[in-house]
Amino acid sequence: MTQIINGKILRDKILAELKAEASLLEVKPSLSVIIVGNDPASKIYVNTKKKKALEIGFKSEIIEFDEDVQERTLLGKIDELNNDKNVNAILVQLPLPAHINTKKIIESINPLKDVDCFHPYNAGKIFTNSDAVVYPCTPKGIIRLLREYNVEIAGKNVVIIGRSNIVGRPLAAMLTNLDATVTLCHSKSQNISYYTQNADIVISAAGIAGLVKADMLKDGVIVVDVGMNRIETPDGKKLVGDADFESVKEKAALITPVPGGVGPMTICSLMENTFELYKLQQ
Ligand code: NAP
């Protein structure tokens, strides 16, 4: 029997716990979000982050810059936030315009305020399996979901599709640290089925609708679908993952839906990270 993993229930439980804890604090955890330009999707993302933070009793602000902002202006703002003891967590919404050096911006964030865990110092902590300050939001949320559903990780064959710095790469390191045997596939991988057919857990973060099909999987596999793809259907636009959900769910023991699986956990991890950074700074 296939079980559908419910990310919303776990998110709501964790956020309620954070809210209760935050309500006892005199000084609240604080998240500052920088956004450059007018990309509608990015605006929705940052507004959701601020809304969630406020809902659980954190402080949050969105700092907006025009599309043509100079790099040094952004660096100046980050320096100011780094030195502001009332700001615990800093997030720069990506992508940034082409004239801005994203790497330089990320590296200018104080690692102790790097809520997304993109700074090489924090990423390095994960890749060397040493005490991490925080963990990147989506991988952290995925591991939390697997734990909630009592999925054993140690010794399992895990195939991750997608090697971005946001999802696949850090997730591969985190699962390796948890003693999984990890295969990391990407767009140059030949015959991905060869790897997935032997996998106990398949995690797809490629951003391609229908990439993971039932005939690529073994019976009883656990499928975590990170992809968020907007596709046209006769009923209008629809959000789907990378897995061909209807066929894959016939084979899987556990599967995350899109929406309602990994997505809710990402924002939940962001709030947890904000709180963890706050605690570190007290
Ligand atoms: P990304 O930076 O574009 O990376 C995509 C990765 O997938 C790359 O490593 C790419 O390989 C690989 N890939 C592309 N086509 C492939 C194919 N045909 N076969 C195998 N691998 C392929 O994307 P991202 O930021 O990691 O996001 C991936 C997806 O997850 C997107 O749909 C995004 O919206 C979603 N996402 C969801 C959440 C959430 O909270 N639910 C969070 C983050 C991202 P190369 O490295 O060779 O180019």
GROMACS .gro file of C-alpha atoms and ligand atoms in nm:
model
  330
    1MET     CA    1   0.000   0.000   0.000
    2THR     CA    2   0.140   0.334  -0.101
    3GLN     CA    3   0.152   0.600   0.165
    4ILE     CA    4   0.145   0.964   0.056
    5ILE     CA    5   0.376   1.177   0.266
    6ASN     CA    6   0.208   1.489   0.400
    7GLY     CA    7   0.450   1.779   0.434
    8LYS     CA    8   0.183   2.025   0.540
    9ILE     CA    9   0.093   1.838   0.859
   10LEU     CA   10   0.457   1.815   0.967
   11ARG     CA   11   0.519   2.178   0.875
   12ASP     CA   12   0.221   2.292   1.082
   13LYS     CA   13   0.335   2.084   1.379
   14ILE     CA   14   0.690   2.223   1.370
   15LEU     CA   15   0.575   2.582   1.317
   16ALA     CA   16   0.332   2.553   1.610
   17GLU     CA   17   0.622   2.439   1.830
   18LEU     CA   18   0.838   2.729   1.714
   19LYS     CA   19   0.554   2.973   1.775
   20ALA     CA   20   0.502   2.846   2.128
   21GLU     CA   21   0.875   2.874   2.200
   22ALA     CA   22   0.900   3.221   2.045
   23SER     CA   23   0.604   3.346   2.249
   24LEU     CA   24   0.812   3.300   2.564
   25LEU     CA   25   1.092   3.522   2.437
   26GLU     CA   26   1.122   3.889   2.514
   27VAL     CA   27   1.344   3.955   2.211
   28LYS     CA   28   1.213   3.775   1.904
   29PRO     CA   29   1.416   3.596   1.633
   30SER     CA   30   1.452   3.822   1.331
   31LEU     CA   31   1.482   3.743   0.959
   32SER     CA   32   1.584   4.001   0.696
   33VAL     CA   33   1.516   3.918   0.332
   34ILE     CA   34   1.679   4.105   0.045
   35ILE     CA   35   1.514   4.105  -0.296
   36VAL     CA   36   1.643   4.268  -0.613
   37GLY     CA   37   1.412   4.352  -0.904
   38ASN     CA   38   1.050   4.273  -0.979
   39ASP     CA   39   1.038   3.904  -1.066
   40PRO     CA   40   0.681   3.804  -0.969
   41ALA     CA   41   0.777   3.454  -0.851
   42SER     CA   42   1.059   3.590  -0.631
   43LYS     CA   43   0.819   3.849  -0.485
   44ILE     CA   44   0.571   3.577  -0.394
   45TYR     CA   45   0.849   3.370  -0.232
   46VAL     CA   46   0.981   3.655  -0.017
   47ASN     CA   47   0.633   3.767   0.087
   48THR     CA   48   0.550   3.410   0.193
   49LYS     CA   49   0.869   3.391   0.398
   50LYS     CA   50   0.794   3.717   0.577
   51LYS     CA   51   0.429   3.621   0.634
   52LYS     CA   52   0.523   3.285   0.786
   53ALA     CA   53   0.786   3.446   1.009
   54LEU     CA   54   0.535   3.702   1.139
   55GLU     CA   55   0.268   3.434   1.190
   56ILE     CA   56   0.491   3.247   1.432
   57GLY     CA   57   0.589   3.559   1.621
   58PHE     CA   58   0.928   3.628   1.463
   59LYS     CA   59   1.032   3.967   1.332
   60SER     CA   60   1.087   3.996   0.958
   61GLU     CA   61   1.153   4.264   0.699
   62ILE     CA   62   1.183   4.265   0.322
   63ILE     CA   63   1.450   4.496   0.184
   64GLU     CA   64   1.383   4.579  -0.181
   65PHE     CA   65   1.630   4.704  -0.442
   66ASP     CA   66   1.573   4.805  -0.804
   67GLU     CA   67   1.688   4.568  -1.079
   68ASP     CA   68   1.980   4.804  -1.164
   69VAL     CA   69   2.114   4.831  -0.808
   70GLN     CA   70   2.493   4.850  -0.787
   71GLU     CA   71   2.678   4.558  -0.634
   72ARG     CA   72   2.848   4.780  -0.378
   73THR     CA   73   2.509   4.907  -0.255
   74LEU     CA   74   2.402   4.548  -0.188
   75LEU     CA   75   2.733   4.471  -0.019
   76GLY     CA   76   2.689   4.782   0.196
   77LYS     CA   77   2.341   4.670   0.304
   78ILE     CA   78   2.463   4.321   0.391
   79ASP     CA   79   2.748   4.469   0.593
   80GLU     CA   80   2.495   4.679   0.783
   81LEU     CA   81   2.277   4.372   0.853
   82ASN     CA   82   2.583   4.167   0.954
   83ASN     CA   83   2.659   4.428   1.220
   84ASP     CA   84   2.301   4.479   1.338
   85LYS     CA   85   2.249   4.280   1.656
   86ASN     CA   86   1.874   4.296   1.603
   87VAL     CA   87   1.906   4.089   1.285
   88ASN     CA   88   1.970   3.717   1.338
   89ALA     CA   89   1.921   3.578   0.989
   90ILE     CA   90   1.991   3.718   0.641
   91LEU     CA   91   1.852   3.576   0.318
   92VAL     CA   92   1.927   3.708  -0.030
   93GLN     CA   93   1.659   3.591  -0.272
   94LEU     CA   94   1.814   3.430  -0.580
   95PRO     CA   95   1.857   3.462  -0.870
   96LEU     CA   96   2.022   3.805  -0.873
   97PRO     CA   97   2.052   4.013  -1.195
   98ALA     CA   98   2.344   3.919  -1.423
   99HIS     CA   99   2.551   4.231  -1.338
  100ILE     CA  100   2.573   4.124  -0.973
  101ASN     CA  101   2.833   3.868  -0.867
  102THR     CA  102   2.613   3.623  -0.673
  103LYS     CA  103   2.910   3.438  -0.524
  104LYS     CA  104   3.052   3.762  -0.385
  105ILE     CA  105   2.716   3.858  -0.235
  106ILE     CA  106   2.669   3.520  -0.066
  107GLU     CA  107   3.023   3.522   0.067
  108SER     CA  108   2.968   3.866   0.219
  109ILE     CA  109   2.698   3.733   0.454
  110ASN     CA  110   2.823   3.658   0.805
  111PRO     CA  111   2.817   3.275   0.818
  112LEU     CA  112   2.647   3.298   1.158
  113LYS     CA  113   2.357   3.481   0.990
  114ASP     CA  114   2.353   3.273   0.670
  115VAL     CA  115   2.004   3.127   0.708
  116ASP     CA  116   2.005   2.954   0.366
  117CYS     CA  117   2.340   2.785   0.440
  118PHE     CA  118   2.485   2.892   0.104
  119HIS     CA  119   2.808   3.043   0.241
  120PRO     CA  120   3.110   2.822   0.158
  121TYR     CA  121   3.200   2.817   0.529
  122ASN     CA  122   2.865   2.659   0.614
  123ALA     CA  123   2.861   2.435   0.306
  124GLY     CA  124   3.215   2.324   0.397
  125LYS     CA  125   3.099   2.226   0.744
  126ILE     CA  126   2.847   1.991   0.585
  127PHE     CA  127   3.089   1.851   0.329
  128THR     CA  128   3.347   1.777   0.598
  129ASN     CA  129   3.081   1.633   0.832
  130SER     CA  130   3.179   1.870   1.111
  131ASP     CA  131   2.950   2.071   1.340
  132ALA     CA  132   2.732   2.264   1.098
  133VAL     CA  133   2.594   2.605   1.194
  134VAL     CA  134   2.271   2.537   1.001
  135TYR     CA  135   2.166   2.306   0.718
  136PRO     CA  136   2.024   2.414   0.382
  137CYS     CA  137   1.646   2.442   0.397
  138THR     CA  138   1.523   2.197   0.133
  139PRO     CA  139   1.767   1.911   0.213
  140LYS     CA  140   1.699   1.962   0.585
  141GLY     CA  141   1.323   1.946   0.522
  142ILE     CA  142   1.359   1.627   0.316
  143ILE     CA  143   1.557   1.449   0.587
  144ARG     CA  144   1.307   1.566   0.850
  145LEU     CA  145   1.021   1.422   0.640
  146LEU     CA  146   1.201   1.088   0.598
  147ARG     CA  147   1.259   1.071   0.972
  148GLU     CA  148   0.895   1.152   1.046
  149TYR     CA  149   0.791   0.855   0.833
  150ASN     CA  150   1.051   0.628   0.999
  151VAL     CA  151   1.250   0.579   0.681
  152GLU     CA  152   1.584   0.417   0.752
  153ILE     CA  153   1.870   0.601   0.581
  154ALA     CA  154   2.187   0.424   0.698
  155GLY     CA  155   2.300   0.160   0.451
  156LYS     CA  156   2.032   0.245   0.194
  157ASN     CA  157   2.093   0.308  -0.175
  158VAL     CA  158   1.987   0.665  -0.246
  159VAL     CA  159   1.976   0.817  -0.593
  160ILE     CA  160   1.948   1.193  -0.616
  161ILE     CA  161   1.870   1.348  -0.953
  162GLY     CA  162   1.999   1.706  -0.971
  163ARG     CA  163   2.325   1.847  -0.834
  164SER     CA  164   2.245   2.213  -0.761
  165ASN     CA  165   2.407   2.386  -0.465
  166ILE     CA  166   2.060   2.442  -0.322
  167VAL     CA  167   1.931   2.086  -0.325
  168GLY     CA  168   2.119   1.790  -0.471
  169ARG     CA  169   2.480   1.859  -0.379
  170PRO     CA  170   2.431   1.938  -0.007
  171LEU     CA  171   2.165   1.667   0.023
  172ALA     CA  172   2.414   1.411  -0.113
  173ALA     CA  173   2.664   1.518   0.153
  174MET     CA  174   2.406   1.516   0.432
  175LEU     CA  175   2.280   1.168   0.340
  176THR     CA  176   2.639   1.043   0.310
  177ASN     CA  177   2.696   1.176   0.662
  178LEU     CA  178   2.395   0.968   0.766
  179ASP     CA  179   2.561   0.656   0.620
  180ALA     CA  180   2.355   0.621   0.302
  181THR     CA  181   2.522   0.510  -0.020
  182VAL     CA  182   2.451   0.804  -0.248
  183THR     CA  183   2.455   0.832  -0.626
  184LEU     CA  184   2.422   1.186  -0.759
  185CYS     CA  185   2.284   1.206  -1.114
  186HIS     CA  186   2.264   1.511  -1.338
  187SER     CA  187   2.197   1.614  -1.695
  188LYS     CA  188   2.512   1.444  -1.824
  189SER     CA  189   2.438   1.113  -1.649
  190GLN     CA  190   2.393   0.824  -1.891
  191ASN     CA  191   2.096   0.595  -1.840
  192ILE     CA  192   1.963   0.718  -1.506
  193SER     CA  193   1.734   0.412  -1.487
  194TYR     CA  194   2.044   0.198  -1.432
  195TYR     CA  195   2.090   0.372  -1.096
  196THR     CA  196   1.727   0.429  -0.996
  197GLN     CA  197   1.624   0.066  -1.055
  198ASN     CA  198   1.854  -0.035  -0.771
  199ALA     CA  199   1.760   0.251  -0.538
  200ASP     CA  200   1.577   0.223  -0.207
  201ILE     CA  201   1.516   0.598  -0.209
  202VAL     CA  202   1.493   0.819  -0.520
  203ILE     CA  203   1.499   1.196  -0.474
  204SER     CA  204   1.435   1.400  -0.784
  205ALA     CA  205   1.533   1.767  -0.799
  206ALA     CA  206   1.582   1.825  -1.172
  207GLY     CA  207   1.281   2.044  -1.247
  208ILE     CA  208   1.155   1.830  -1.534
  209ALA     CA  209   0.795   1.711  -1.531
  210GLY     CA  210   0.759   1.338  -1.598
  211LEU     CA  211   1.133   1.265  -1.562
  212VAL     CA  212   1.083   0.983  -1.308
  213LYS     CA  213   0.866   0.704  -1.445
  214ALA     CA  214   0.740   0.383  -1.285
  215ASP     CA  215   0.955   0.157  -1.505
  216MET     CA  216   1.269   0.324  -1.366
  217LEU     CA  217   1.191   0.210  -1.010
  218LYS     CA  218   1.183  -0.106  -0.804
  219ASP     CA  219   0.877  -0.209  -0.605
  220GLY     CA  220   0.857  -0.054  -0.260
  221VAL     CA  221   1.084   0.239  -0.342
  222ILE     CA  222   1.056   0.567  -0.152
  223VAL     CA  223   1.018   0.866  -0.385
  224VAL     CA  224   1.084   1.222  -0.277
  225ASP     CA  225   0.982   1.469  -0.543
  226VAL     CA  226   1.143   1.810  -0.508
  227GLY     CA  227   1.056   1.934  -0.858
  228MET     CA  228   0.813   2.219  -0.902
  229ASN     CA  229   0.703   2.243  -1.263
  230ARG     CA  230   0.416   2.448  -1.399
  231ILE     CA  231   0.261   2.266  -1.691
  232GLU     CA  232  -0.030   2.346  -1.924
  233THR     CA  233  -0.326   2.108  -1.896
  234PRO     CA  234  -0.670   2.122  -2.059
  235ASP     CA  235  -0.789   2.262  -1.722
  236GLY     CA  236  -0.526   2.538  -1.717
  237LYS     CA  237  -0.185   2.562  -1.552
  238LYS     CA  238  -0.098   2.298  -1.296
  239LEU     CA  239   0.194   2.254  -1.053
  240VAL     CA  240   0.353   1.910  -1.079
  241GLY     CA  241   0.674   1.744  -0.963
  242ASP     CA  242   0.938   1.549  -1.156
  243ALA     CA  243   0.768   1.214  -1.099
  244ASP     CA  244   0.484   1.081  -1.310
  245PHE     CA  245   0.280   1.067  -0.988
  246GLU     CA  246  -0.007   0.841  -1.092
  247SER     CA  247   0.213   0.559  -1.225
  248VAL     CA  248   0.498   0.600  -0.975
  249LYS     CA  249   0.266   0.583  -0.676
  250GLU     CA  250   0.163   0.231  -0.782
  251LYS     CA  251   0.522   0.116  -0.726
  252ALA     CA  252   0.629   0.329  -0.432
  253ALA     CA  253   0.586   0.245  -0.066
  254LEU     CA  254   0.606   0.615   0.019
  255ILE     CA  255   0.589   0.919  -0.207
  256THR     CA  256   0.576   1.295  -0.162
  257PRO     CA  257   0.308   1.477  -0.363
  258VAL     CA  258   0.355   1.808  -0.543
  259PRO     CA  259   0.224   2.033  -0.405
  260GLY     CA  260   0.212   1.945  -0.035
  261GLY     CA  261   0.527   1.735   0.011
  262VAL     CA  262   0.873   1.891   0.017
  263GLY     CA  263   0.763   2.250  -0.051
  264PRO     CA  264   0.602   2.315   0.291
  265MET     CA  265   0.911   2.170   0.461
  266THR     CA  266   1.145   2.418   0.294
  267ILE     CA  267   0.981   2.720   0.455
  268CYS     CA  268   0.956   2.532   0.781
  269SER     CA  269   1.334   2.472   0.776
  270LEU     CA  270   1.388   2.840   0.708
  271MET     CA  271   1.202   2.928   1.027
  272GLU     CA  272   1.390   2.663   1.223
  273ASN     CA  273   1.721   2.797   1.091
  274THR     CA  274   1.625   3.153   1.187
  275PHE     CA  275   1.555   3.033   1.539
  276GLU     CA  276   1.878   2.832   1.557
  277LEU     CA  277   2.086   3.131   1.445
  278TYR     CA  278   1.905   3.349   1.700
  279LYS     CA  279   1.995   3.103   1.976
  280LEU     CA  280   2.359   3.093   1.863
  281GLN     CA  281   2.378   3.471   1.886
  282GLN     CA  282   2.238   3.501   2.240
  283NAP     P1  283   1.875   2.374  -1.095
  283NAP     O1  284   1.973   2.460  -1.027
  283NAP     O2  285   1.823   2.410  -1.229
  283NAP     O3  286   1.938   2.226  -1.102
  283NAP     C1  287   1.874   2.125  -1.172
  283NAP     C2  288   1.960   2.001  -1.167
  283NAP     O4  289   1.895   1.898  -1.239
  283NAP     C3  290   2.098   2.019  -1.232
  283NAP     O5  291   2.196   1.955  -1.156
  283NAP     C4  292   2.083   1.951  -1.367
  283NAP     O6  293   2.201   1.893  -1.415
  283NAP     C5  294   1.983   1.841  -1.335
  283NAP     N1  295   1.907   1.801  -1.452
  283NAP     C6  296   1.845   1.880  -1.542
  283NAP     N2  297   1.790   1.804  -1.638
  283NAP     C7  298   1.817   1.676  -1.608
  283NAP     C8  299   1.787   1.552  -1.668
  283NAP     N3  300   1.717   1.544  -1.781
  283NAP     N4  301   1.832   1.440  -1.610
  283NAP     C9  302   1.902   1.446  -1.495
  283NAP     N5  303   1.934   1.560  -1.433
  283NAP    C10  304   1.891   1.674  -1.489
  283NAP     O7  305   1.745   2.353  -1.006
  283NAP     P2  306   1.720   2.355  -0.847
  283NAP     O8  307   1.722   2.495  -0.798
  283NAP     O9  308   1.803   2.253  -0.780
  283NAP    O10  309   1.569   2.305  -0.846
  283NAP    C11  310   1.532   2.181  -0.903
  283NAP    C12  311   1.381   2.167  -0.898
  283NAP    O11  312   1.341   2.164  -0.763
  283NAP    C13  313   1.303   2.283  -0.960
  283NAP    O12  314   1.182   2.234  -1.014
  283NAP    C14  315   1.275   2.372  -0.843
  283NAP    O13  316   1.159   2.453  -0.863
  283NAP    C15  317   1.251   2.270  -0.736
  283NAP     N6  318   1.278   2.316  -0.600
  283NAP    C16  319   1.181   2.294  -0.509
  283NAP    C17  320   1.201   2.330  -0.379
  283NAP    C18  321   1.093   2.302  -0.280
  283NAP    O14  322   1.097   2.355  -0.171
  283NAP     N7  323   0.997   2.215  -0.313
  283NAP    C19  324   1.319   2.392  -0.338
  283NAP    C20  325   1.420   2.412  -0.434
  283NAP    C21  326   1.398   2.372  -0.565
  283NAP     P3  327   2.333   1.980  -1.452
  283NAP    O15  328   2.399   2.012  -1.322
  283NAP    O16  329   2.413   1.887  -1.536
  283NAP    O17  330   2.285   2.101  -1.525
   0.00000   0.00000   0.00000
